[in-house]
Amino acid sequence: MPNQLLARRKKNSSGGGKRRMMASLFYVSSLSAITGAKAFSSRLTNTAPRRSIAFVRPQIIKTTPTTASYHHQRRRQYTPITRLAASVADSTTTTTNEYDVKNKLNGLDKSYNPSEFESEIYKWWEDSGCFDPDAKQKPNDKSKSAYVIPMPPPNVTGRLHMGHAMFVALQDVLARFHRMRGRPVLWLPGTDHAGIATQLQVEKALIAEGTTREEVGREEFLRRVWEYKEEQGGHITDQLRSLGASADWSRERFTMDDDMSLAVTEAFVRLHEKGLVYRGEYMVNWAPLLKTAVSDLEVEYSEEEGKLYFFKYMVDGEEEHLPVATTRPETIMGDTAVCVHPDDERYKHLVGKKAVVPMSDGRTVPIIADEYVDMEFGTGALKITPGHDPNDYAIGKKFDLPIVNIMNKDGSLNANAGKYDTLDRFEARAKLWQDMEEAGLTIKVDPHQQRVPRSQRGGEVIEPLVSSQWFVKTEGMGAKALKAVEDGDIKIVPARFNKTWNNWLTDIHDWCISRQLWWGHRIPVWYVGESGEADYIVARNEKEAREKAVEAGHPEDVILRQEEDVLDTWFSSGLWPFATVGWPQEEGIESSDFARFYPGSCLETGYDILFFWVARMAMMGLELTGKSPFNTVYLHGLVRATDGSKMSKTKGNVIDPLDTVAQYGTDSLRYSLVTGVTPGQDIPLNMEKIEANCNFANKLWNICKFVTGNALKDLSESELAELAVTGPITKEEFDLFSLPEKYIISKQHELIMSITQDIEKYQLGAAGSKLYEFLWDQYADWYVEISKTRIYEGAGGGG
């Protein structure tokens, strides 16, 4: 309790017991702000402990559902943070004063209704510069190390879902906690250009107009995409604001910004110079509707009822056959071998002979043996199609089998499929099977439950396809990321994901980084001449490419054609922690943002993208900057339905965060997502839990009304100004209290220590639960209730 309060109480000896009890009510409320409790709320300013809990008049207090610091600062003249903010945001003075006047008039007389004040409070914070890393720092004071959280960039044209609400809740706790402790905090927001998702929406619009991107051309298509981005791009960031995200929006980045694009080009060129980027053929996930390769993350598997086709693979020159089964008969036209187990007595005598590919006009393939085949599964004989199956591709490489591609980019069959040329793959399946039946080559067709890979964006069935693409060699980069975790340079929370990290990075494949799209970072490669792709130049721009071409002996007017493909969105996202703070422009500059804010402190995200995003950021950061891009990786689980199942629109169990906020308030949702949760564990969410936490918010509102309506009632402006808590309570001050006050303050101090330790260890769920128990059981149900009795009975109980 501040000395000013003691001094005032000593001047007024009458009713000292009541005054000390009232002061204790206020003090416990105030001190709660530095327990970490304040970090759980999106409704508190960003202030540091021991200097920050400035008090204001009761009429302008706004309660926060997830903290005991419900006497939140509102007056500029009373709050250290707003004075500091004023120095960096003088232009907001009028807006802030208008807000204060309006807030003062509203007061706490009404019932708890967060929709009446949440958006205004947030606007006041942002306009006042409260989220700037230096909002709390003295001019030119850079002595304290920054706490940096790179926000996972959502799709620029996306819409808010529970995954976003989850990361906002957790990251906001961390940002506010460290901000309150006096550290400069940079929570850096931004959006991703979302190559496939955004391009798909514009292509759909073109189709509705009766045209295509090919017809309008690349330049016009990109103009349309930028137009679409401008129309739709602001919604997601506004929605993140509605969740109370205290990110520094003045630094908001977009992966297609000019300086971000420069970083992407520089990364590609440097990796190529190191021999880590190459062009080659490899098996990729091909989306026929989108006509592009897609990453594993963009492929979703669904359990679907299909068919298992059994047929005869005739041995060349003999009446004998091998029974083979497949779920995709159309791929028979791309078979280059039949494989059996070397110990399988049924087929041993056939190994080394030839088999005739059905409906191929007599084309033969070798019968080979490999232990990969499971003798007990199916017929024990496998058709090998290296061009259209990842496992077959590996066997094909082992036995040096030819790769026959039977498919066009749109999913139709090509000339290698013989008479099925130009047919859609599913039409070809039906036609080929019909022909095989007529030829007496079929055995049977059984119903078969199978996992079907579908494009996350387009919904079509993904086709494994060998294609010429650009790749990054990942073995060496992966080894560096492995060592970073092994040496403790990167700490993964929870630690059980270390095993997942190790498994992925020890069995890593080269990364396909090219996409056959137009929206995105165009690959900085120029092919030399009017045709062909054998001779190419990697450069930062066309001018540099031409200079390199001339140096290589080509004439100055040589034709250069830039690569049509763009880079995988995950490539640019992999640069996020350092490209957003000035790499490569600020490399080597001591006073730069890059030097101050890189590496980051904590990367918080879902465990489902540990490899697809986190590992790639680690690899890219270590390779391009020589440093791990963050010290800690904190993984949260997925938000699921009450029964633990995945939220799905078809199931009707999706909880919309915006609807939830409208009904219950932001803090009720945030608190429900954070409390009682273990890092890395999925979170079952239901409306009952959110409603219960809304009741908790209402409880805090009523406590605040009681405290301000009693302990602080009728105080003058000067008396209120003197009640700023500037430091921890002293022993002399503590000894003046009665037993109930001593007890509740002691319990509060225990809570401070416990919650601080929990948040430092990233045990946010435990911290939130302890806060709930203290505020409800100790402070509200016990201390406030006995305080009411003592107030109404004339300040009995000591003093």
Short mmCIF file of C-alpha atoms in Angstrom, two decimals, residues 282-646:
data_model
loop_
_atom_site.label_atom_id
_atom_site.label_comp_id
_atom_site.label_asym_id
_atom_site.label_seq_id
_atom_site.Cartn_x
_atom_site.Cartn_y
_atom_site.Cartn_z
CA TYR A 282 10.33 -35.55 -57.96
CA MET A 283 7.02 -36.90 -56.71
CA VAL A 284 4.66 -34.11 -55.65
CA ASN A 285 1.05 -33.68 -54.58
CA TRP A 286 -0.70 -32.44 -57.71
CA ALA A 287 -4.05 -30.63 -57.56
CA PRO A 288 -5.64 -31.01 -61.04
CA LEU A 289 -8.28 -28.33 -60.47
CA LEU A 290 -5.72 -25.77 -59.30
CA LYS A 291 -3.11 -27.12 -61.75
CA THR A 292 -0.33 -26.79 -59.21
CA ALA A 293 1.75 -28.77 -56.78
CA VAL A 294 0.61 -28.38 -53.15
CA SER A 295 2.31 -29.05 -49.83
CA ASP A 296 1.47 -31.98 -47.57
CA LEU A 297 -0.29 -29.54 -45.23
CA GLU A 298 -2.66 -28.58 -48.03
CA VAL A 299 -3.77 -32.18 -48.47
CA GLU A 300 -6.60 -33.50 -46.29
CA TYR A 301 -7.43 -37.18 -46.05
CA SER A 302 -11.03 -38.31 -45.80
CA GLU A 303 -12.39 -41.79 -45.16
CA GLU A 304 -14.51 -42.64 -48.18
CA GLU A 305 -16.25 -45.70 -49.57
CA GLY A 306 -14.40 -46.82 -52.67
CA LYS A 307 -13.67 -49.98 -54.63
CA LEU A 308 -10.80 -52.45 -54.73
CA TYR A 309 -10.30 -53.84 -58.22
CA PHE A 310 -8.75 -57.32 -58.59
CA PHE A 311 -7.37 -58.25 -62.01
CA LYS A 312 -4.95 -60.54 -63.83
CA TYR A 313 -1.44 -59.60 -64.77
CA MET A 314 -0.66 -62.23 -67.44
CA VAL A 315 2.86 -63.67 -67.52
CA ASP A 316 4.35 -63.02 -70.93
CA GLY A 317 4.18 -66.12 -73.15
CA GLU A 318 2.39 -68.22 -70.53
CA GLU A 319 -1.13 -68.99 -69.37
CA GLU A 320 -0.25 -68.18 -65.76
CA HIS A 321 -1.10 -64.83 -64.18
CA LEU A 322 -0.40 -62.83 -61.05
CA PRO A 323 -3.51 -61.59 -59.21
CA VAL A 324 -3.14 -57.90 -58.45
CA ALA A 325 -5.44 -55.40 -56.69
CA THR A 326 -5.65 -51.61 -57.08
CA THR A 327 -7.94 -48.75 -56.11
CA ARG A 328 -6.96 -46.78 -59.26
CA PRO A 329 -7.19 -48.96 -62.37
CA GLU A 330 -6.42 -46.02 -64.67
CA THR A 331 -2.82 -45.99 -63.35
CA ILE A 332 -2.26 -49.47 -64.83
CA MET A 333 -1.24 -47.67 -68.01
CA GLY A 334 1.73 -46.21 -66.10
CA ASP A 335 2.93 -49.50 -64.54
CA THR A 336 6.60 -50.37 -65.06
CA ALA A 337 6.88 -53.55 -62.90
CA VAL A 338 5.05 -56.13 -60.80
CA CYS A 339 6.64 -56.78 -57.39
CA VAL A 340 6.41 -59.79 -55.06
CA HIS A 341 8.18 -60.82 -51.84
CA PRO A 342 11.37 -62.82 -52.49
CA ASP A 343 10.24 -65.55 -50.04
CA ASP A 344 6.71 -65.90 -51.36
CA GLU A 345 6.45 -69.50 -52.60
CA ARG A 346 3.46 -68.63 -54.77
CA TYR A 347 5.46 -66.33 -57.04
CA LYS A 348 9.14 -67.23 -56.56
CA HIS A 349 9.29 -69.02 -59.90
CA LEU A 350 8.00 -65.95 -61.72
CA VAL A 351 10.66 -63.50 -60.53
CA GLY A 352 12.77 -62.37 -63.48
CA LYS A 353 10.06 -63.03 -66.06
CA LYS A 354 7.91 -60.47 -67.85
CA ALA A 355 4.27 -59.58 -67.36
CA VAL A 356 1.98 -58.00 -69.95
CA VAL A 357 0.36 -54.68 -69.03
CA PRO A 358 -3.41 -55.01 -69.59
CA MET A 359 -4.85 -53.12 -72.55
CA SER A 360 -1.40 -51.83 -73.57
CA ASP A 361 -1.07 -53.61 -76.93
CA GLY A 362 1.44 -56.06 -75.47
CA ARG A 363 3.79 -53.79 -73.48
CA THR A 364 5.68 -55.89 -70.92
CA VAL A 365 7.17 -55.08 -67.52
CA PRO A 366 9.57 -57.05 -65.30
CA ILE A 367 8.45 -59.16 -62.34
CA ILE A 368 10.74 -58.16 -59.46
CA ALA A 369 11.13 -59.18 -55.82
CA ASP A 370 11.53 -56.91 -52.78
CA GLU A 371 10.96 -57.29 -49.03
CA TYR A 372 8.82 -54.17 -49.13
CA VAL A 373 5.91 -56.37 -50.22
CA ASP A 374 3.75 -57.82 -47.44
CA MET A 375 2.97 -61.44 -48.37
CA GLU A 376 -0.06 -61.48 -46.08
CA PHE A 377 -1.69 -58.35 -47.46
CA GLY A 378 -4.00 -58.56 -50.45
CA THR A 379 -2.81 -60.87 -53.18
CA GLY A 380 0.86 -60.51 -52.27
CA ALA A 381 1.62 -59.03 -55.70
CA LEU A 382 1.91 -55.27 -56.28
CA LYS A 383 1.69 -53.25 -59.47
CA ILE A 384 4.49 -50.66 -59.46
CA THR A 385 3.65 -47.23 -60.88
CA PRO A 386 6.64 -44.96 -60.12
CA GLY A 387 5.06 -41.96 -61.84
CA HIS A 388 1.90 -41.92 -59.74
CA ASP A 389 2.55 -43.39 -56.30
CA PRO A 390 5.13 -42.21 -53.72
CA ASN A 391 5.95 -45.72 -52.47
CA ASP A 392 6.24 -47.03 -56.02
CA TYR A 393 8.45 -44.06 -56.83
CA ALA A 394 10.91 -45.18 -54.14
CA ILE A 395 10.90 -48.77 -55.47
CA GLY A 396 11.33 -47.47 -58.99
CA LYS A 397 14.44 -45.54 -57.92
CA LYS A 398 15.80 -48.64 -56.19
CA PHE A 399 15.37 -50.85 -59.26
CA ASP A 400 16.07 -48.11 -61.80
CA LEU A 401 12.61 -48.51 -63.35
CA PRO A 402 11.40 -46.06 -66.00
CA ILE A 403 8.89 -43.41 -64.92
CA VAL A 404 5.84 -43.23 -67.15
CA ASN A 405 3.62 -40.20 -66.64
CA ILE A 406 0.14 -40.89 -67.99
CA MET A 407 -1.55 -37.73 -66.76
CA ASN A 408 -1.94 -34.16 -67.95
CA LYS A 409 -1.94 -31.22 -65.53
CA ASP A 410 -5.76 -31.07 -65.54
CA GLY A 411 -6.21 -34.71 -64.51
CA SER A 412 -6.91 -36.06 -67.97
CA LEU A 413 -4.83 -38.88 -69.42
CA ASN A 414 -2.16 -38.21 -72.02
CA ALA A 415 -0.76 -40.12 -75.00
CA ASN A 416 1.15 -42.55 -72.75
CA ALA A 417 -2.26 -43.98 -71.81
CA GLY A 418 -2.82 -45.24 -75.37
CA LYS A 419 -6.43 -45.24 -76.49
CA TYR A 420 -7.50 -43.58 -73.22
CA ASP A 421 -5.69 -40.39 -74.22
CA THR A 422 -7.67 -37.17 -73.39
CA LEU A 423 -10.15 -38.99 -71.11
CA ASP A 424 -10.66 -37.62 -67.60
CA ARG A 425 -8.95 -39.92 -65.07
CA PHE A 426 -12.25 -41.13 -63.61
CA GLU A 427 -13.79 -41.65 -67.05
CA ALA A 428 -10.68 -43.58 -68.02
CA ARG A 429 -11.03 -45.75 -64.92
CA ALA A 430 -14.52 -46.85 -65.92
CA LYS A 431 -13.63 -47.33 -69.60
CA LEU A 432 -10.43 -49.29 -68.87
CA TRP A 433 -12.18 -51.64 -66.46
CA GLN A 434 -14.94 -52.25 -68.95
CA ASP A 435 -12.38 -53.15 -71.61
CA MET A 436 -10.55 -55.45 -69.19
CA GLU A 437 -13.80 -57.23 -68.36
CA GLU A 438 -14.42 -57.84 -72.04
CA ALA A 439 -10.88 -59.19 -72.36
CA GLY A 440 -11.35 -61.58 -69.45
CA LEU A 441 -8.67 -59.90 -67.32
CA THR A 442 -10.81 -58.94 -64.32
CA ILE A 443 -11.30 -61.06 -61.19
CA LYS A 444 -13.65 -59.12 -58.93
CA VAL A 445 -14.49 -55.72 -57.43
CA ASP A 446 -14.95 -55.37 -53.65
CA PRO A 447 -16.24 -52.43 -51.63
CA HIS A 448 -13.29 -50.78 -49.93
CA GLN A 449 -13.02 -48.10 -47.24
CA GLN A 450 -10.05 -45.92 -48.14
CA ARG A 451 -8.26 -42.69 -47.19
CA VAL A 452 -8.66 -40.34 -50.10
CA PRO A 453 -6.28 -37.35 -50.38
CA ARG A 454 -8.14 -34.17 -51.29
CA SER A 455 -7.03 -30.63 -51.89
CA GLN A 456 -7.71 -28.50 -48.86
CA ARG A 457 -8.60 -25.58 -51.10
CA GLY A 458 -10.14 -27.03 -54.26
CA GLY A 459 -11.59 -30.22 -52.80
CA GLU A 460 -10.50 -32.38 -55.75
CA VAL A 461 -8.70 -35.70 -55.34
CA ILE A 462 -4.94 -35.14 -55.20
CA GLU A 463 -2.86 -36.98 -57.77
CA PRO A 464 0.70 -38.12 -56.91
CA LEU A 465 2.69 -36.96 -59.90
CA VAL A 466 6.34 -36.78 -60.88
CA SER A 467 6.97 -33.27 -62.06
CA SER A 468 9.84 -30.85 -62.78
CA GLN A 469 9.94 -28.46 -59.84
CA TRP A 470 12.29 -26.29 -57.81
CA PHE A 471 13.55 -27.85 -54.59
CA VAL A 472 15.54 -26.92 -51.49
CA LYS A 473 18.03 -29.46 -50.19
CA THR A 474 17.04 -29.94 -46.58
CA GLU A 475 19.35 -32.60 -45.16
CA GLY A 476 22.05 -30.19 -43.98
CA MET A 477 19.59 -27.49 -42.96
CA GLY A 478 17.56 -30.06 -41.04
CA ALA A 479 20.69 -31.22 -39.20
CA LYS A 480 21.28 -27.65 -37.98
CA ALA A 481 17.70 -27.40 -36.72
CA LEU A 482 18.08 -30.75 -34.96
CA LYS A 483 21.25 -29.57 -33.23
CA ALA A 484 19.61 -26.30 -32.15
CA VAL A 485 17.01 -28.23 -30.14
CA GLU A 486 19.53 -30.80 -28.94
CA ASP A 487 21.86 -28.05 -27.63
CA GLY A 488 19.01 -26.12 -26.02
CA ASP A 489 19.34 -23.15 -28.35
CA ILE A 490 15.66 -23.76 -29.15
CA LYS A 491 13.42 -25.04 -26.38
CA ILE A 492 10.18 -26.77 -27.35
CA VAL A 493 7.27 -26.59 -24.89
CA PRO A 494 6.02 -29.21 -24.16
CA ALA A 495 9.24 -31.21 -24.41
CA ARG A 496 7.46 -34.34 -25.65
CA PHE A 497 7.39 -32.74 -29.10
CA ASN A 498 11.18 -33.02 -29.23
CA LYS A 499 10.64 -36.58 -30.41
CA THR A 500 8.33 -35.44 -33.20
CA TRP A 501 10.87 -32.78 -34.17
CA ASN A 502 13.66 -35.37 -34.31
CA ASN A 503 11.60 -37.90 -36.28
CA TRP A 504 10.65 -35.39 -38.95
CA LEU A 505 14.07 -33.84 -39.36
CA THR A 506 15.98 -37.12 -39.46
CA ASP A 507 13.68 -38.49 -42.18
CA ILE A 508 13.39 -35.27 -44.15
CA HIS A 509 12.95 -35.06 -47.91
CA ASP A 510 13.91 -32.20 -50.18
CA TRP A 511 11.35 -29.42 -50.11
CA CYS A 512 9.37 -28.63 -53.25
CA ILE A 513 9.15 -24.83 -53.26
CA SER A 514 7.64 -24.09 -56.68
CA ARG A 515 3.94 -23.61 -57.32
CA GLN A 516 2.23 -23.35 -60.69
CA LEU A 517 0.36 -20.20 -59.70
CA TRP A 518 0.49 -16.54 -60.68
CA TRP A 519 -0.26 -14.99 -57.28
CA GLY A 520 2.86 -15.03 -55.13
CA HIS A 521 6.58 -14.38 -55.27
CA ARG A 522 7.68 -15.16 -58.80
CA ILE A 523 10.78 -17.35 -58.77
CA PRO A 524 13.87 -15.20 -59.58
CA VAL A 525 15.12 -17.44 -62.37
CA TRP A 526 15.57 -16.45 -66.03
CA TYR A 527 15.84 -19.05 -68.79
CA VAL A 528 18.21 -18.20 -71.61
CA GLY A 529 16.89 -18.26 -75.18
CA GLU A 530 13.49 -18.53 -76.79
CA SER A 531 12.81 -22.04 -75.51
CA GLY A 532 14.14 -24.70 -73.22
CA GLU A 533 14.93 -24.77 -69.52
CA ALA A 534 18.40 -26.31 -69.43
CA ASP A 535 20.26 -22.98 -69.38
CA TYR A 536 19.07 -20.62 -66.65
CA ILE A 537 20.31 -17.77 -64.45
CA VAL A 538 19.39 -17.05 -60.83
CA ALA A 539 19.42 -13.31 -60.09
CA ARG A 540 17.81 -10.67 -57.90
CA ASN A 541 16.24 -8.88 -60.88
CA GLU A 542 16.27 -8.89 -64.67
CA LYS A 543 19.08 -6.33 -64.86
CA GLU A 544 21.33 -8.56 -62.77
CA ALA A 545 20.23 -11.62 -64.77
CA ARG A 546 21.27 -9.92 -68.03
CA GLU A 547 24.62 -8.92 -66.56
CA LYS A 548 25.24 -12.53 -65.52
CA ALA A 549 24.17 -13.76 -68.96
CA VAL A 550 26.68 -11.46 -70.67
CA GLU A 551 29.40 -12.57 -68.25
CA ALA A 552 28.58 -16.16 -69.22
CA GLY A 553 29.24 -15.34 -72.89
CA HIS A 554 25.72 -14.58 -74.16
CA PRO A 555 25.06 -11.49 -76.30
CA GLU A 556 23.64 -8.39 -74.62
CA ASP A 557 20.34 -8.75 -76.47
CA VAL A 558 19.88 -12.40 -75.52
CA ILE A 559 16.27 -13.37 -74.83
CA LEU A 560 15.61 -13.97 -71.12
CA ARG A 561 12.36 -15.56 -69.95
CA GLN A 562 11.50 -15.40 -66.26
CA GLU A 563 10.24 -18.57 -64.59
CA GLU A 564 6.43 -18.62 -64.65
CA ASP A 565 6.08 -20.42 -61.30
CA VAL A 566 5.89 -18.74 -57.91
CA LEU A 567 7.35 -19.84 -54.60
CA ASP A 568 5.52 -21.91 -52.04
CA THR A 569 3.82 -19.68 -49.47
CA TRP A 570 5.70 -21.58 -46.74
CA PHE A 571 8.96 -20.32 -48.26
CA SER A 572 8.12 -16.68 -47.56
CA SER A 573 6.52 -17.59 -44.22
CA GLY A 574 9.75 -19.36 -43.30
CA LEU A 575 11.50 -15.97 -43.32
CA TRP A 576 8.87 -14.33 -41.10
CA PRO A 577 10.85 -13.88 -37.81
CA PHE A 578 13.74 -12.01 -39.46
CA ALA A 579 12.37 -10.55 -42.71
CA THR A 580 9.72 -8.65 -40.71
CA VAL A 581 12.38 -6.83 -38.64
CA GLY A 582 14.71 -5.68 -41.39
CA TRP A 583 16.58 -8.62 -42.92
CA PRO A 584 18.52 -8.39 -45.18
CA GLN A 585 18.65 -4.58 -45.40
CA GLU A 586 19.73 -4.07 -41.78
CA GLU A 587 22.27 -6.87 -41.46
CA GLY A 588 25.30 -5.69 -39.49
CA ILE A 589 23.69 -2.43 -38.28
CA GLU A 590 23.96 -2.39 -34.47
CA SER A 591 21.17 0.11 -33.76
CA SER A 592 18.69 -1.45 -36.19
CA ASP A 593 15.41 -3.23 -35.51
CA PHE A 594 17.04 -6.39 -36.85
CA ALA A 595 19.74 -6.21 -34.18
CA ARG A 596 17.23 -5.41 -31.44
CA PHE A 597 14.33 -7.72 -32.28
CA TYR A 598 16.06 -10.76 -33.74
CA PRO A 599 16.20 -13.51 -32.67
CA GLY A 600 12.65 -13.63 -31.31
CA SER A 601 11.88 -14.76 -27.77
CA CYS A 602 8.92 -17.06 -28.24
CA LEU A 603 7.18 -18.58 -31.23
CA GLU A 604 3.71 -19.64 -30.13
CA THR A 605 1.65 -21.73 -32.55
CA GLY A 606 -0.33 -24.94 -33.00
CA TYR A 607 1.47 -28.27 -32.86
CA ASP A 608 -0.04 -29.25 -36.21
CA ILE A 609 2.38 -27.00 -38.10
CA LEU A 610 5.51 -27.84 -36.08
CA PHE A 611 7.18 -29.19 -39.20
CA PHE A 612 5.48 -27.27 -41.99
CA TRP A 613 6.21 -23.84 -40.53
CA VAL A 614 8.26 -23.97 -37.31
CA ALA A 615 10.94 -26.36 -38.56
CA ARG A 616 11.25 -24.44 -41.81
CA MET A 617 11.67 -21.15 -39.96
CA ALA A 618 14.38 -22.77 -37.86
CA MET A 619 16.14 -24.13 -40.96
CA MET A 620 15.90 -20.87 -42.88
CA GLY A 621 16.90 -18.72 -39.92
CA LEU A 622 19.93 -20.82 -39.07
CA GLU A 623 21.04 -21.02 -42.69
CA LEU A 624 20.53 -17.36 -43.64
CA THR A 625 21.28 -15.51 -40.40
CA GLY A 626 23.41 -17.99 -38.48
CA LYS A 627 21.05 -17.78 -35.50
CA SER A 628 18.00 -19.69 -34.30
CA PRO A 629 15.01 -17.46 -35.09
CA PHE A 630 13.51 -17.87 -31.59
CA ASN A 631 14.50 -19.19 -28.17
CA THR A 632 11.27 -20.98 -27.28
CA VAL A 633 8.61 -22.76 -29.31
CA TYR A 634 5.39 -22.92 -27.30
CA LEU A 635 2.86 -25.28 -28.86
CA HIS A 636 -0.85 -25.17 -28.17
CA GLY A 637 -3.37 -27.87 -29.00
CA LEU A 638 -6.27 -27.71 -31.41
CA VAL A 639 -9.65 -26.35 -30.35
CA ARG A 640 -12.15 -29.17 -30.66
CA ALA A 641 -15.84 -29.78 -30.06
CA THR A 642 -17.12 -30.85 -26.64
CA ASP A 643 -16.77 -34.56 -27.47
CA GLY A 644 -13.18 -34.09 -28.66
CA SER A 645 -14.05 -34.37 -32.35
CA LYS A 646 -12.87 -31.92 -34.97
#
